JSON list of C-alpha atoms in Angstrom, two decimals:
[
{"chain": "A", "resi": 1, "resn": "MET", "atom": "CA", "xyz": [22.80, -4.87, -22.53]},
{"chain": "A", "resi": 2, "resn": "PRO", "atom": "CA", "xyz": [19.18, -4.40, -23.70]},
{"chain": "A", "resi": 3, "resn": "PRO", "atom": "CA", "xyz": [17.23, -1.49, -22.22]},
{"chain": "A", "resi": 4, "resn": "GLU", "atom": "CA", "xyz": [14.90, -2.25, -19.30]},
{"chain": "A", "resi": 5, "resn": "ARG", "atom": "CA", "xyz": [11.35, -2.96, -20.48]},
{"chain": "A", "resi": 6, "resn": "LYS", "atom": "CA", "xyz": [8.55, -0.70, -19.27]},
{"chain": "A", "resi": 7, "resn": "VAL", "atom": "CA", "xyz": [5.63, -2.62, -17.78]},
{"chain": "A", "resi": 8, "resn": "SER", "atom": "CA", "xyz": [2.32, -0.94, -16.92]},
{"chain": "A", "resi": 9, "resn": "VAL", "atom": "CA", "xyz": [1.75, -1.36, -13.18]},
{"chain": "A", "resi": 10, "resn": "LYS", "atom": "CA", "xyz": [-2.02, -1.23, -13.56]},
{"chain": "A", "resi": 11, "resn": "GLU", "atom": "CA", "xyz": [-2.04, -3.82, -16.34]},
{"chain": "A", "resi": 12, "resn": "ILE", "atom": "CA", "xyz": [0.23, -6.34, -14.65]},
{"chain": "A", "resi": 13, "resn": "VAL", "atom": "CA", "xyz": [-1.66, -6.00, -11.34]},
{"chain": "A", "resi": 14, "resn": "GLU", "atom": "CA", "xyz": [-4.88, -6.76, -13.22]},
{"chain": "A", "resi": 15, "resn": "ASP", "atom": "CA", "xyz": [-3.16, -9.72, -14.90]},
{"chain": "A", "resi": 16, "resn": "ILE", "atom": "CA", "xyz": [-2.10, -11.06, -11.49]},
{"chain": "A", "resi": 17, "resn": "ARG", "atom": "CA", "xyz": [-5.24, -10.34, -9.47]},
{"chain": "A", "resi": 18, "resn": "LEU", "atom": "CA", "xyz": [-8.13, -10.37, -11.93]},
{"chain": "A", "resi": 19, "resn": "ARG", "atom": "CA", "xyz": [-6.99, -12.48, -14.86]},
{"chain": "A", "resi": 20, "resn": "ARG", "atom": "CA", "xyz": [-4.85, -14.77, -12.64]},
{"chain": "A", "resi": 21, "resn": "LEU", "atom": "CA", "xyz": [-2.25, -15.28, -15.35]},
{"chain": "A", "resi": 22, "resn": "SER", "atom": "CA", "xyz": [0.41, -17.86, -14.56]},
{"chain": "A", "resi": 23, "resn": "ASP", "atom": "CA", "xyz": [4.10, -17.00, -14.44]},
{"chain": "A", "resi": 24, "resn": "PRO", "atom": "CA", "xyz": [4.74, -18.46, -17.93]},
{"chain": "A", "resi": 25, "resn": "GLN", "atom": "CA", "xyz": [1.79, -16.45, -19.29]},
{"chain": "A", "resi": 26, "resn": "LEU", "atom": "CA", "xyz": [3.15, -13.25, -17.68]},
{"chain": "A", "resi": 27, "resn": "MET", "atom": "CA", "xyz": [6.66, -13.93, -19.02]},
{"chain": "A", "resi": 28, "resn": "GLU", "atom": "CA", "xyz": [5.28, -14.46, -22.51]},
{"chain": "A", "resi": 29, "resn": "LYS", "atom": "CA", "xyz": [3.00, -11.41, -22.45]},
{"chain": "A", "resi": 30, "resn": "TYR", "atom": "CA", "xyz": [5.64, -9.03, -21.10]},
{"chain": "A", "resi": 31, "resn": "LYS", "atom": "CA", "xyz": [8.60, -10.67, -22.84]},
{"chain": "A", "resi": 32, "resn": "VAL", "atom": "CA", "xyz": [10.60, -11.10, -19.63]},
{"chain": "A", "resi": 33, "resn": "SER", "atom": "CA", "xyz": [12.67, -13.97, -18.27]},
{"chain": "A", "resi": 34, "resn": "ALA", "atom": "CA", "xyz": [11.91, -15.73, -14.97]},
{"chain": "A", "resi": 35, "resn": "LYS", "atom": "CA", "xyz": [14.52, -13.48, -13.35]},
{"chain": "A", "resi": 36, "resn": "GLY", "atom": "CA", "xyz": [12.91, -10.42, -14.97]},
{"chain": "A", "resi": 37, "resn": "LEU", "atom": "CA", "xyz": [9.50, -11.48, -13.66]},
{"chain": "A", "resi": 38, "resn": "GLN", "atom": "CA", "xyz": [10.97, -11.84, -10.17]},
{"chain": "A", "resi": 39, "resn": "SER", "atom": "CA", "xyz": [12.28, -8.28, -10.47]},
{"chain": "A", "resi": 40, "resn": "VAL", "atom": "CA", "xyz": [8.82, -7.07, -11.53]},
{"chain": "A", "resi": 41, "resn": "PHE", "atom": "CA", "xyz": [7.24, -8.80, -8.52]},
{"chain": "A", "resi": 42, "resn": "GLN", "atom": "CA", "xyz": [9.78, -7.19, -6.17]},
{"chain": "A", "resi": 43, "resn": "LYS", "atom": "CA", "xyz": [9.11, -3.74, -7.62]},
{"chain": "A", "resi": 44, "resn": "LEU", "atom": "CA", "xyz": [5.34, -4.25, -7.29]},
{"chain": "A", "resi": 45, "resn": "LEU", "atom": "CA", "xyz": [5.81, -5.21, -3.64]},
{"chain": "A", "resi": 46, "resn": "GLN", "atom": "CA", "xyz": [8.00, -2.17, -2.97]},
{"chain": "A", "resi": 47, "resn": "ARG", "atom": "CA", "xyz": [5.36, 0.12, -4.51]},
{"chain": "A", "resi": 48, "resn": "ASN", "atom": "CA", "xyz": [2.57, -1.58, -2.52]},
{"chain": "A", "resi": 49, "resn": "ALA", "atom": "CA", "xyz": [0.84, -2.28, -5.83]},
{"chain": "A", "resi": 50, "resn": "VAL", "atom": "CA", "xyz": [0.47, -5.93, -4.74]},
{"chain": "A", "resi": 51, "resn": "ASN", "atom": "CA", "xyz": [0.84, -7.64, -1.42]},
{"chain": "A", "resi": 52, "resn": "PHE", "atom": "CA", "xyz": [2.77, -10.79, -0.64]},
{"chain": "A", "resi": 53, "resn": "GLU", "atom": "CA", "xyz": [-0.39, -12.90, -0.72]},
{"chain": "A", "resi": 54, "resn": "ASP", "atom": "CA", "xyz": [-0.94, -11.89, -4.37]},
{"chain": "A", "resi": 55, "resn": "ILE", "atom": "CA", "xyz": [2.33, -13.51, -5.42]},
{"chain": "A", "resi": 56, "resn": "GLU", "atom": "CA", "xyz": [2.75, -16.16, -2.75]},
{"chain": "A", "resi": 57, "resn": "GLY", "atom": "CA", "xyz": [2.82, -19.65, -4.19]},
{"chain": "A", "resi": 58, "resn": "ARG", "atom": "CA", "xyz": [3.84, -18.50, -7.66]},
{"chain": "A", "resi": 59, "resn": "SER", "atom": "CA", "xyz": [7.13, -19.57, -9.20]},
{"chain": "A", "resi": 60, "resn": "GLN", "atom": "CA", "xyz": [9.36, -21.38, -6.74]},
{"chain": "A", "resi": 61, "resn": "PRO", "atom": "CA", "xyz": [12.49, -19.33, -7.57]},
{"chain": "A", "resi": 62, "resn": "TYR", "atom": "CA", "xyz": [10.67, -16.14, -6.58]},
{"chain": "A", "resi": 63, "resn": "VAL", "atom": "CA", "xyz": [9.37, -17.51, -3.28]},
{"chain": "A", "resi": 64, "resn": "ASP", "atom": "CA", "xyz": [12.92, -18.48, -2.37]},
{"chain": "A", "resi": 65, "resn": "THR", "atom": "CA", "xyz": [14.12, -14.91, -2.89]},
{"chain": "A", "resi": 66, "resn": "ILE", "atom": "CA", "xyz": [11.73, -13.43, -0.28]},
{"chain": "A", "resi": 67, "resn": "THR", "atom": "CA", "xyz": [13.19, -13.36, 3.19]},
{"chain": "A", "resi": 68, "resn": "LEU", "atom": "CA", "xyz": [11.05, -13.57, 6.32]},
{"chain": "A", "resi": 69, "resn": "GLU", "atom": "CA", "xyz": [11.96, -9.94, 7.10]},
{"chain": "A", "resi": 70, "resn": "GLN", "atom": "CA", "xyz": [10.76, -8.81, 3.65]},
{"chain": "A", "resi": 71, "resn": "ARG", "atom": "CA", "xyz": [7.52, -10.74, 4.05]},
{"chain": "A", "resi": 72, "resn": "GLN", "atom": "CA", "xyz": [6.80, -9.12, 7.43]},
{"chain": "A", "resi": 73, "resn": "GLU", "atom": "CA", "xyz": [7.68, -5.68, 6.02]},
{"chain": "A", "resi": 74, "resn": "HIS", "atom": "CA", "xyz": [5.17, -6.10, 3.22]},
{"chain": "A", "resi": 75, "resn": "GLN", "atom": "CA", "xyz": [2.50, -8.00, 5.17]},
{"chain": "A", "resi": 76, "resn": "ARG", "atom": "CA", "xyz": [-0.73, -6.11, 4.79]},
{"chain": "A", "resi": 77, "resn": "HIS", "atom": "CA", "xyz": [-2.73, -5.59, 7.98]},
{"chain": "A", "resi": 78, "resn": "TYR", "atom": "CA", "xyz": [-6.47, -5.11, 7.66]},
{"chain": "A", "resi": 79, "resn": "LEU", "atom": "CA", "xyz": [-8.40, -2.78, 9.93]},
{"chain": "A", "resi": 80, "resn": "PRO", "atom": "CA", "xyz": [-11.70, -4.21, 11.23]},
{"chain": "A", "resi": 81, "resn": "ASN", "atom": "CA", "xyz": [-12.98, -0.63, 11.50]},
{"chain": "A", "resi": 82, "resn": "PRO", "atom": "CA", "xyz": [-11.59, 1.90, 9.03]},
{"chain": "A", "resi": 83, "resn": "VAL", "atom": "CA", "xyz": [-9.59, 4.77, 10.54]},
{"chain": "A", "resi": 84, "resn": "PRO", "atom": "CA", "xyz": [-9.98, 8.34, 9.24]},
{"chain": "A", "resi": 85, "resn": "ILE", "atom": "CA", "xyz": [-7.14, 9.74, 7.14]},
{"chain": "A", "resi": 86, "resn": "TYR", "atom": "CA", "xyz": [-6.94, 13.37, 6.08]},
{"chain": "A", "resi": 87, "resn": "GLU", "atom": "CA", "xyz": [-4.94, 15.31, 3.58]},
{"chain": "A", "resi": 88, "resn": "SER", "atom": "CA", "xyz": [-3.22, 18.14, 5.40]},
{"chain": "A", "resi": 89, "resn": "LYS", "atom": "CA", "xyz": [-1.70, 21.28, 3.98]},
{"chain": "A", "resi": 90, "resn": "ASP", "atom": "CA", "xyz": [-0.48, 22.32, 7.42]},
{"chain": "A", "resi": 91, "resn": "VAL", "atom": "CA", "xyz": [0.93, 19.55, 9.60]},
{"chain": "A", "resi": 92, "resn": "VAL", "atom": "CA", "xyz": [1.26, 21.96, 12.56]},
{"chain": "A", "resi": 93, "resn": "SER", "atom": "CA", "xyz": [-2.52, 22.05, 12.89]},
{"chain": "A", "resi": 94, "resn": "ILE", "atom": "CA", "xyz": [-3.06, 18.30, 13.11]},
{"chain": "A", "resi": 95, "resn": "TYR", "atom": "CA", "xyz": [-3.72, 18.44, 16.82]},
{"chain": "A", "resi": 96, "resn": "GLU", "atom": "CA", "xyz": [-6.41, 21.08, 16.32]},
{"chain": "A", "resi": 97, "resn": "ARG", "atom": "CA", "xyz": [-7.81, 19.31, 13.23]},
{"chain": "A", "resi": 98, "resn": "LYS", "atom": "CA", "xyz": [-7.73, 22.57, 11.28]},
{"chain": "A", "resi": 99, "resn": "ASP", "atom": "CA", "xyz": [-6.86, 22.57, 7.60]},
{"chain": "A", "resi": 100, "resn": "LEU", "atom": "CA", "xyz": [-7.60, 18.87, 7.36]},
{"chain": "A", "resi": 101, "resn": "GLN", "atom": "CA", "xyz": [-9.13, 18.19, 3.97]},
{"chain": "A", "resi": 102, "resn": "ASN", "atom": "CA", "xyz": [-10.04, 15.36, 1.63]},
{"chain": "A", "resi": 103, "resn": "LYS", "atom": "CA", "xyz": [-11.09, 12.84, 4.30]},
{"chain": "A", "resi": 104, "resn": "GLY", "atom": "CA", "xyz": [-10.85, 9.14, 3.53]},
{"chain": "A", "resi": 105, "resn": "ARG", "atom": "CA", "xyz": [-10.66, 5.84, 5.39]},
{"chain": "A", "resi": 106, "resn": "VAL", "atom": "CA", "xyz": [-7.66, 3.56, 5.89]},
{"chain": "A", "resi": 107, "resn": "ASN", "atom": "CA", "xyz": [-8.70, -0.04, 5.25]},
{"chain": "A", "resi": 108, "resn": "ASP", "atom": "CA", "xyz": [-5.30, -1.72, 5.26]},
{"chain": "A", "resi": 109, "resn": "ILE", "atom": "CA", "xyz": [-1.81, -0.73, 6.27]},
{"chain": "A", "resi": 110, "resn": "THR", "atom": "CA", "xyz": [1.85, -1.75, 6.26]},
{"chain": "A", "resi": 111, "resn": "GLU", "atom": "CA", "xyz": [4.93, 0.06, 7.48]},
{"chain": "A", "resi": 112, "resn": "LYS", "atom": "CA", "xyz": [5.54, 0.98, 3.83]},
{"chain": "A", "resi": 113, "resn": "GLY", "atom": "CA", "xyz": [2.07, 2.01, 2.68]},
{"chain": "A", "resi": 114, "resn": "VAL", "atom": "CA", "xyz": [-1.67, 2.37, 3.17]},
{"chain": "A", "resi": 115, "resn": "GLY", "atom": "CA", "xyz": [-4.80, 1.32, 1.31]},
{"chain": "A", "resi": 116, "resn": "VAL", "atom": "CA", "xyz": [-7.39, 4.07, 1.40]},
{"chain": "A", "resi": 117, "resn": "VAL", "atom": "CA", "xyz": [-11.01, 4.49, 0.30]},
{"chain": "A", "resi": 118, "resn": "GLY", "atom": "CA", "xyz": [-12.81, 7.78, -0.33]},
{"chain": "A", "resi": 119, "resn": "LEU", "atom": "CA", "xyz": [-9.99, 10.15, -1.29]},
{"chain": "A", "resi": 120, "resn": "ASP", "atom": "CA", "xyz": [-9.93, 12.27, -4.42]},
{"chain": "A", "resi": 121, "resn": "VAL", "atom": "CA", "xyz": [-6.44, 11.51, -5.71]},
{"chain": "A", "resi": 122, "resn": "ARG", "atom": "CA", "xyz": [-4.60, 10.71, -8.94]},
{"chain": "A", "resi": 123, "resn": "GLU", "atom": "CA", "xyz": [-1.92, 8.11, -9.58]},
{"chain": "A", "resi": 124, "resn": "GLY", "atom": "CA", "xyz": [1.55, 9.60, -9.07]},
{"chain": "A", "resi": 125, "resn": "GLU", "atom": "CA", "xyz": [0.41, 12.40, -6.74]},
{"chain": "A", "resi": 126, "resn": "THR", "atom": "CA", "xyz": [2.29, 12.88, -3.47]},
{"chain": "A", "resi": 127, "resn": "LYS", "atom": "CA", "xyz": [0.20, 14.00, -0.52]},
{"chain": "A", "resi": 128, "resn": "SER", "atom": "CA", "xyz": [0.77, 14.88, 3.13]},
{"chain": "A", "resi": 129, "resn": "PHE", "atom": "CA", "xyz": [-1.56, 12.82, 5.30]},
{"chain": "A", "resi": 130, "resn": "VAL", "atom": "CA", "xyz": [-2.64, 12.78, 8.92]},
{"chain": "A", "resi": 131, "resn": "ILE", "atom": "CA", "xyz": [-4.14, 9.80, 10.70]},
{"chain": "A", "resi": 132, "resn": "VAL", "atom": "CA", "xyz": [-6.26, 10.70, 13.70]},
{"chain": "A", "resi": 133, "resn": "ALA", "atom": "CA", "xyz": [-7.51, 7.69, 15.69]},
{"chain": "A", "resi": 134, "resn": "ASP", "atom": "CA", "xyz": [-10.76, 7.92, 17.62]},
{"chain": "A", "resi": 135, "resn": "GLU", "atom": "CA", "xyz": [-11.08, 8.49, 21.36]},
{"chain": "A", "resi": 136, "resn": "PHE", "atom": "CA", "xyz": [-11.15, 4.74, 22.09]},
{"chain": "A", "resi": 137, "resn": "VAL", "atom": "CA", "xyz": [-7.61, 4.19, 20.86]},
{"chain": "A", "resi": 138, "resn": "GLU", "atom": "CA", "xyz": [-4.65, 5.69, 22.69]},
{"chain": "A", "resi": 139, "resn": "LEU", "atom": "CA", "xyz": [-2.74, 6.98, 19.71]},
{"chain": "A", "resi": 140, "resn": "ASP", "atom": "CA", "xyz": [-1.34, 10.40, 18.96]},
{"chain": "A", "resi": 141, "resn": "PRO", "atom": "CA", "xyz": [-2.21, 11.89, 15.56]},
{"chain": "A", "resi": 142, "resn": "PHE", "atom": "CA", "xyz": [0.66, 11.37, 13.16]},
{"chain": "A", "resi": 143, "resn": "SER", "atom": "CA", "xyz": [1.56, 12.55, 9.69]},
{"chain": "A", "resi": 144, "resn": "PHE", "atom": "CA", "xyz": [3.52, 11.28, 6.73]},
{"chain": "A", "resi": 145, "resn": "ASP", "atom": "CA", "xyz": [3.98, 11.90, 3.02]},
{"chain": "A", "resi": 146, "resn": "ALA", "atom": "CA", "xyz": [2.88, 9.25, 0.55]},
{"chain": "A", "resi": 147, "resn": "THR", "atom": "CA", "xyz": [2.72, 8.80, -3.21]},
{"chain": "A", "resi": 148, "resn": "CYS", "atom": "CA", "xyz": [-0.33, 7.29, -4.87]},
{"chain": "A", "resi": 149, "resn": "ARG", "atom": "CA", "xyz": [0.73, 4.15, -6.76]},
{"chain": "A", "resi": 150, "resn": "TRP", "atom": "CA", "xyz": [-2.69, 3.07, -8.04]},
{"chain": "A", "resi": 151, "resn": "VAL", "atom": "CA", "xyz": [-6.33, 4.23, -8.04]},
{"chain": "A", "resi": 152, "resn": "GLN", "atom": "CA", "xyz": [-9.49, 2.40, -9.00]},
{"chain": "A", "resi": 153, "resn": "LEU", "atom": "CA", "xyz": [-13.19, 3.23, -8.98]},
{"chain": "A", "resi": 154, "resn": "GLU", "atom": "CA", "xyz": [-15.18, 0.88, -6.76]},
{"chain": "A", "resi": 155, "resn": "ALA", "atom": "CA", "xyz": [-18.75, -0.31, -7.40]},
{"chain": "A", "resi": 156, "resn": "SER", "atom": "CA", "xyz": [-19.82, 2.03, -4.56]},
{"chain": "A", "resi": 157, "resn": "GLY", "atom": "CA", "xyz": [-18.70, 5.02, -6.64]},
{"chain": "A", "resi": 158, "resn": "GLU", "atom": "CA", "xyz": [-15.81, 5.77, -4.28]},
{"chain": "A", "resi": 159, "resn": "TYR", "atom": "CA", "xyz": [-12.18, 5.56, -5.23]},
{"chain": "A", "resi": 160, "resn": "SER", "atom": "CA", "xyz": [-9.79, 3.17, -3.53]},
{"chain": "A", "resi": 161, "resn": "ALA", "atom": "CA", "xyz": [-6.08, 3.87, -3.75]},
{"chain": "A", "resi": 162, "resn": "GLY", "atom": "CA", "xyz": [-2.74, 2.45, -2.68]},
{"chain": "A", "resi": 163, "resn": "PHE", "atom": "CA", "xyz": [-0.10, 4.79, -1.30]},
{"chain": "A", "resi": 164, "resn": "GLU", "atom": "CA", "xyz": [3.59, 4.23, -0.73]},
{"chain": "A", "resi": 165, "resn": "ILE", "atom": "CA", "xyz": [4.89, 6.07, 2.33]},
{"chain": "A", "resi": 166, "resn": "THR", "atom": "CA", "xyz": [7.77, 8.22, 1.13]},
{"chain": "A", "resi": 167, "resn": "LYS", "atom": "CA", "xyz": [8.54, 10.35, 4.21]},
{"chain": "A", "resi": 168, "resn": "ILE", "atom": "CA", "xyz": [7.76, 9.65, 7.85]},
{"chain": "A", "resi": 169, "resn": "SER", "atom": "CA", "xyz": [9.42, 10.75, 11.10]},
{"chain": "A", "resi": 170, "resn": "GLU", "atom": "CA", "xyz": [10.60, 8.24, 13.68]},
{"chain": "A", "resi": 171, "resn": "ARG", "atom": "CA", "xyz": [7.84, 9.38, 16.08]},
{"chain": "A", "resi": 172, "resn": "ALA", "atom": "CA", "xyz": [5.18, 8.99, 13.39]},
{"chain": "A", "resi": 173, "resn": "LEU", "atom": "CA", "xyz": [6.53, 5.56, 12.45]},
{"chain": "A", "resi": 174, "resn": "ASN", "atom": "CA", "xyz": [6.21, 4.50, 16.09]},
{"chain": "A", "resi": 175, "resn": "GLU", "atom": "CA", "xyz": [2.57, 5.68, 16.10]},
{"chain": "A", "resi": 176, "resn": "LEU", "atom": "CA", "xyz": [1.94, 3.82, 12.84]},
{"chain": "A", "resi": 177, "resn": "ARG", "atom": "CA", "xyz": [3.35, 0.65, 14.43]},
{"chain": "A", "resi": 178, "resn": "LYS", "atom": "CA", "xyz": [1.06, 1.18, 17.44]},
{"chain": "A", "resi": 179, "resn": "LEU", "atom": "CA", "xyz": [-1.90, 1.51, 15.08]},
{"chain": "A", "resi": 180, "resn": "ILE", "atom": "CA", "xyz": [-0.96, -1.74, 13.37]},
{"chain": "A", "resi": 181, "resn": "GLU", "atom": "CA", "xyz": [-0.50, -3.50, 16.69]},
{"chain": "A", "resi": 182, "resn": "ARG", "atom": "CA", "xyz": [-3.72, -2.25, 18.31]},
{"chain": "A", "resi": 183, "resn": "LEU", "atom": "CA", "xyz": [-6.21, -2.15, 15.47]},
{"chain": "A", "resi": 184, "resn": "THR", "atom": "CA", "xyz": [-5.34, -4.77, 12.91]},
{"chain": "A", "resi": 185, "resn": "SER", "atom": "CA", "xyz": [-6.74, -8.18, 12.26]},
{"chain": "A", "resi": 186, "resn": "CYS", "atom": "CA", "xyz": [-5.81, -11.13, 10.11]},
{"chain": "A", "resi": 187, "resn": "PRO", "atom": "CA", "xyz": [-6.15, -10.71, 6.36]},
{"chain": "A", "resi": 188, "resn": "PRO", "atom": "CA", "xyz": [-9.73, -11.14, 5.15]},
{"chain": "A", "resi": 189, "resn": "PRO", "atom": "CA", "xyz": [-10.60, -14.56, 3.73]},
{"chain": "A", "resi": 190, "resn": "ALA", "atom": "CA", "xyz": [-10.15, -14.92, -0.02]}
]
């Protein structure tokens, strides 16, 4: 059995989003079969490097392999007003907002990850985060650990990054679901 090929996440995401390469072009470039490309797409979804909309409508065999449950799990929810997110060294102090550093803004969210703008972070870093909603939203502060899967410099000079949630308590997950339910909108138009 041949060894698994290594594919650069950043490069393939650019090929999908920016260069809009077709499935045959991706298979040729990365020397993978249709099944191998499906596996790459699944891994990109799991890492929150792409969202379902990025690969929806691509090769028919891949679309057939996504279940409704998987689509909902990976459906990205966009926040009409960004919510503050902080890096925290001390989760105990989240209610007092002490030791909260490296403030950013959550722009989009799933149960598996968050898209953030304004944080100083590097790809591969794992951080402890706290989300503190404003006084107009009934939501307890909650924390989770997440690993940065991609970072890019925006035209504004700020960094945007995608994080995969790697550790979250049941209580925090419930608060995250409340945030999604109360503050999200439909995906922005293409």
